[in-house]
JSON list of C-alpha atoms and ligand atoms in Angstrom, two decimals:
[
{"chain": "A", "resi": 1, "resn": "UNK", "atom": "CA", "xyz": [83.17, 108.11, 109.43]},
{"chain": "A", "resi": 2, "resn": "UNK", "atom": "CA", "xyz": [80.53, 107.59, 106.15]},
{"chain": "A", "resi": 3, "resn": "UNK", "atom": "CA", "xyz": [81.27, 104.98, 104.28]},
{"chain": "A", "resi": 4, "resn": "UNK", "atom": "CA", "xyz": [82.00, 107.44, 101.38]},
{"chain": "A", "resi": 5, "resn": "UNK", "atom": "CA", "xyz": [85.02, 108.25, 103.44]},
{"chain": "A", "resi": 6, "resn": "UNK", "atom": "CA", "xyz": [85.76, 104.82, 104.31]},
{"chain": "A", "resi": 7, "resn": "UNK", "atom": "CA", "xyz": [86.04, 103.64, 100.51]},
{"chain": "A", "resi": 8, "resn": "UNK", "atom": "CA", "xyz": [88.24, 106.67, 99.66]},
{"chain": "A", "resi": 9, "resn": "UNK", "atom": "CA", "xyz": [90.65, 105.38, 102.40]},
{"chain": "A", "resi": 10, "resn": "UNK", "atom": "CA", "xyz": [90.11, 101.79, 101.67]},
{"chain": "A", "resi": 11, "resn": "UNK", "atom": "CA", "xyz": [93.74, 101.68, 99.44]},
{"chain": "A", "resi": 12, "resn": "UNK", "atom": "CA", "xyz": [95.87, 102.85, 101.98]},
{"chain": "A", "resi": 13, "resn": "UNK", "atom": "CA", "xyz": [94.04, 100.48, 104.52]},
{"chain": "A", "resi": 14, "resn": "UNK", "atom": "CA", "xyz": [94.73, 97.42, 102.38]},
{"chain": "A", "resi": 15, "resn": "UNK", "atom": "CA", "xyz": [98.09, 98.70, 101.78]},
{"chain": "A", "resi": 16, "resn": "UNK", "atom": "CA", "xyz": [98.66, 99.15, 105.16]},
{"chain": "A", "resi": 17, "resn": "UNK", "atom": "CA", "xyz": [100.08, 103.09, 104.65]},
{"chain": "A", "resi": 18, "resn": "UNK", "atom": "CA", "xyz": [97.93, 104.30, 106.49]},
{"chain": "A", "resi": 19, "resn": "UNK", "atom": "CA", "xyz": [97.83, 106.11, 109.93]},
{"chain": "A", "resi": 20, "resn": "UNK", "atom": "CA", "xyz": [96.89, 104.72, 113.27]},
{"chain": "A", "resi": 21, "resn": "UNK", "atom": "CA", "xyz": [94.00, 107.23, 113.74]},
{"chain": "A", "resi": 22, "resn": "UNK", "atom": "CA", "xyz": [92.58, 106.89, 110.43]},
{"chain": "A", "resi": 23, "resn": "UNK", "atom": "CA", "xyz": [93.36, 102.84, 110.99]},
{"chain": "A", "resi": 24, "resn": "UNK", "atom": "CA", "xyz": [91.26, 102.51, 113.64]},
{"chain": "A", "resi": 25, "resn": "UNK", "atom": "CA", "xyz": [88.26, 104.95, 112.63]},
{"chain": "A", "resi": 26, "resn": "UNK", "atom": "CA", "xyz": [87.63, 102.20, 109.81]},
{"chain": "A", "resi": 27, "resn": "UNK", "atom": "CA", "xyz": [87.98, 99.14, 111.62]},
{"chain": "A", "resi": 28, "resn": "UNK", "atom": "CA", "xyz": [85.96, 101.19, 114.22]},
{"chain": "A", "resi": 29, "resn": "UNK", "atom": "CA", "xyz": [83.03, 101.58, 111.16]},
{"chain": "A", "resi": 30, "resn": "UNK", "atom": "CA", "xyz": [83.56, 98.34, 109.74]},
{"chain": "A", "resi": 31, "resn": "UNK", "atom": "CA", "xyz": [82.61, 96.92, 113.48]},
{"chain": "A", "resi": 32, "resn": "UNK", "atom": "CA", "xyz": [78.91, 98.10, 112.79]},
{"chain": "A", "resi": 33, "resn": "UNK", "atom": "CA", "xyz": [78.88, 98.45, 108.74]},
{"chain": "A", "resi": 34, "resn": "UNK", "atom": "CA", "xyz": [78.89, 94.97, 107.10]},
{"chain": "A", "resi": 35, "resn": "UNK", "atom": "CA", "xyz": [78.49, 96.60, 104.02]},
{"chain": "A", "resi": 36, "resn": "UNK", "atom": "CA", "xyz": [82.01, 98.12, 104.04]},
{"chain": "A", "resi": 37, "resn": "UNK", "atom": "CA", "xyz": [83.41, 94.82, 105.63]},
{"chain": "A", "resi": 38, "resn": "UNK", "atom": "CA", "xyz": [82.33, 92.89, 102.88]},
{"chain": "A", "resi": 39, "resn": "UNK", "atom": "CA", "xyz": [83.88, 95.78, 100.71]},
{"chain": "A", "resi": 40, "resn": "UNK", "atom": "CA", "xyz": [87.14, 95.23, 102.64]},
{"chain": "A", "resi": 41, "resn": "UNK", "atom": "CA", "xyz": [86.83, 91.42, 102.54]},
{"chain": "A", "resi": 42, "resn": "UNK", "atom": "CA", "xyz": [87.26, 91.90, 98.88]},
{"chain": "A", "resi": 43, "resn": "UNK", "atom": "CA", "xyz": [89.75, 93.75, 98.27]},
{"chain": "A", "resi": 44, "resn": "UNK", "atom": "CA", "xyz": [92.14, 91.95, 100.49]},
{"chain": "A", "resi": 45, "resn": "UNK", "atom": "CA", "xyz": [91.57, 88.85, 98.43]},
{"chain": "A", "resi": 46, "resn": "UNK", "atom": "CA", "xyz": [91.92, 90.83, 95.25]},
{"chain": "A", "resi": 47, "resn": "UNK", "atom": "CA", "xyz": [95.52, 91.92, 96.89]},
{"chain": "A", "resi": 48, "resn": "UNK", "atom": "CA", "xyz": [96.39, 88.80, 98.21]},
{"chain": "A", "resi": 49, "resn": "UNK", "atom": "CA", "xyz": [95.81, 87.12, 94.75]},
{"chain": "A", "resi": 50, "resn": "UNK", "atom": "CA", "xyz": [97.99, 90.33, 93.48]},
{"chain": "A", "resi": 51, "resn": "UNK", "atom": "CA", "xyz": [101.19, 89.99, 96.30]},
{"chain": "A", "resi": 52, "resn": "UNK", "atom": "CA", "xyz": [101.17, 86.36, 95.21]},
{"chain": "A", "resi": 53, "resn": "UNK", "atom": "CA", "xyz": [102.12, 86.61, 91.66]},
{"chain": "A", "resi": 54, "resn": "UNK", "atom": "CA", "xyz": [105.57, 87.10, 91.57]},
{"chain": "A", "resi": 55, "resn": "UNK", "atom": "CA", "xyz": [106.36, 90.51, 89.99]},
{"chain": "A", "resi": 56, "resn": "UNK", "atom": "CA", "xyz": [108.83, 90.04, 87.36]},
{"chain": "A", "resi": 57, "resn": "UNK", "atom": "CA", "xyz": [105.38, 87.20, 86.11]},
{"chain": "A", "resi": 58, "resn": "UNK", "atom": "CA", "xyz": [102.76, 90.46, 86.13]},
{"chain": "A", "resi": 59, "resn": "UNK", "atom": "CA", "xyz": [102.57, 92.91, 83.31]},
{"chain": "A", "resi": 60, "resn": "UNK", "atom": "CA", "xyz": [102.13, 96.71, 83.66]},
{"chain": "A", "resi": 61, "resn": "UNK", "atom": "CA", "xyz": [99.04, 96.33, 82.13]},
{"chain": "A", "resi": 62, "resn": "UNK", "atom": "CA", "xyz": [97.61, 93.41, 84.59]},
{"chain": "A", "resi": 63, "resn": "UNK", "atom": "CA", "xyz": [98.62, 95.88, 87.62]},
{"chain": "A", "resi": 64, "resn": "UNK", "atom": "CA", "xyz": [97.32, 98.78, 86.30]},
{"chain": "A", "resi": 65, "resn": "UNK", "atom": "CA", "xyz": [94.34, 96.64, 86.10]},
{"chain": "A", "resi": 66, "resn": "UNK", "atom": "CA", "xyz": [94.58, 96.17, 89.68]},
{"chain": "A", "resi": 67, "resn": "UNK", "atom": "CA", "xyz": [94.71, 99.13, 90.54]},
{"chain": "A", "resi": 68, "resn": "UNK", "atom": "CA", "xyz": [91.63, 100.58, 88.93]},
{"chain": "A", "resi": 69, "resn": "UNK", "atom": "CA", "xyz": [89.52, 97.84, 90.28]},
{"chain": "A", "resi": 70, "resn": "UNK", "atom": "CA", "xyz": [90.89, 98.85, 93.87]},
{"chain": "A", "resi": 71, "resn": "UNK", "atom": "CA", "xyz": [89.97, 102.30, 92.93]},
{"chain": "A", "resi": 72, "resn": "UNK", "atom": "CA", "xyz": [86.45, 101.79, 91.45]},
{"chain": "A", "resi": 73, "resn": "UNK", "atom": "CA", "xyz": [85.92, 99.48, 94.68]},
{"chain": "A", "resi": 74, "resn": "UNK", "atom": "CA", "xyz": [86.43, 102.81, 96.80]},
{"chain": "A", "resi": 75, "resn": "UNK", "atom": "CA", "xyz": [84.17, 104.67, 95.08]},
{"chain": "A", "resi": 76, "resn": "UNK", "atom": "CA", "xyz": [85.93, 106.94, 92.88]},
{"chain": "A", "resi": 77, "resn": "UNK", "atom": "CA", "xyz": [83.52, 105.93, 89.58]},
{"chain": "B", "resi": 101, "resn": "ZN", "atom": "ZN1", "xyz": [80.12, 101.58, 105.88]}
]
Protein backbone atom coordinates (compact mmCIF):
# COMPACT_ATOMS: atom_id res chain seq x y z
CA UNK A 1 0.00 0.00 0.00
CA UNK A 2 1.16 4.03 -0.61
CA UNK A 3 0.80 5.92 2.08
CA UNK A 4 -1.86 7.95 0.12
CA UNK A 5 -3.92 4.86 0.62
CA UNK A 6 -2.93 4.35 4.05
CA UNK A 7 -4.18 7.94 5.23
CA UNK A 8 -7.50 7.47 3.36
CA UNK A 9 -7.99 4.31 5.53
CA UNK A 10 -6.47 5.74 8.59
CA UNK A 11 -10.35 6.54 10.16
CA UNK A 12 -11.60 3.27 9.96
CA UNK A 13 -8.19 1.94 11.39
CA UNK A 14 -8.46 4.16 14.46
CA UNK A 15 -12.00 3.33 14.65
CA UNK A 16 -11.35 -0.06 14.49
CA UNK A 17 -14.22 -0.71 11.46
CA UNK A 18 -12.15 -1.86 9.49
CA UNK A 19 -11.42 -5.28 7.80
CA UNK A 20 -8.82 -7.81 8.70
CA UNK A 21 -7.15 -7.63 5.23
CA UNK A 22 -7.09 -4.03 4.96
CA UNK A 23 -6.02 -4.17 8.98
CA UNK A 24 -3.10 -5.82 8.43
CA UNK A 25 -1.88 -4.23 4.97
CA UNK A 26 -1.40 -0.97 7.22
CA UNK A 27 0.14 -2.28 10.16
CA UNK A 28 2.09 -4.29 7.47
CA UNK A 29 3.23 -0.50 5.91
CA UNK A 30 3.45 1.14 9.09
CA UNK A 31 6.23 -1.76 10.01
CA UNK A 32 8.63 -0.01 7.42
CA UNK A 33 6.97 3.68 7.08
CA UNK A 34 7.64 5.74 10.26
CA UNK A 35 6.18 8.47 8.60
CA UNK A 36 2.65 6.97 8.64
CA UNK A 37 3.31 5.54 12.23
CA UNK A 38 3.90 8.76 13.55
CA UNK A 39 0.67 9.76 11.54
CA UNK A 40 -1.14 6.93 13.36
CA UNK A 41 0.52 7.73 16.72
CA UNK A 42 -1.43 10.88 16.45
CA UNK A 43 -4.46 10.28 15.77
CA UNK A 44 -4.95 7.68 18.40
CA UNK A 45 -4.10 10.27 20.99
CA UNK A 46 -6.35 12.77 19.31
CA UNK A 47 -9.17 9.82 19.79
CA UNK A 48 -8.22 8.79 23.00
CA UNK A 49 -8.44 12.46 24.28
CA UNK A 50 -11.97 12.35 22.24
CA UNK A 51 -13.45 8.68 23.86
CA UNK A 52 -12.50 10.28 27.16
CA UNK A 53 -14.76 13.17 27.31
CA UNK A 54 -17.89 11.97 28.27
CA UNK A 55 -20.44 12.62 25.48
CA UNK A 56 -23.35 14.25 26.90
CA UNK A 57 -19.86 17.06 28.08
CA UNK A 58 -18.87 17.44 24.04
CA UNK A 59 -20.72 19.73 21.72
CA UNK A 60 -21.64 18.95 18.07
CA UNK A 61 -19.47 21.51 17.16
CA UNK A 62 -16.23 20.21 19.24
CA UNK A 63 -16.84 16.66 17.41
CA UNK A 64 -17.33 17.87 14.23
CA UNK A 65 -14.10 19.44 14.97
CA UNK A 66 -12.75 16.13 15.51
CA UNK A 67 -13.63 14.82 12.86
CA UNK A 68 -12.20 17.15 10.28
CA UNK A 69 -8.88 17.09 11.93
CA UNK A 70 -9.03 13.13 11.57
CA UNK A 71 -9.90 13.77 8.04
CA UNK A 72 -7.32 16.45 7.06
CA UNK A 73 -4.76 14.02 8.97
CA UNK A 74 -5.62 11.36 6.14
CA UNK A 75 -5.08 13.44 3.52
CA UNK A 76 -8.26 14.50 2.16
CA UNK A 77 -7.11 18.55 2.09
ZN1 LIG B 1 3.65 5.39 4.72
Amino acid sequence: MKCEEIFEALSEYIDEEITIQKCREIEAHLEHCSNCRIVVDTLKKTVALYHAIPAENVPDEVRLRLHKVIRLENGES
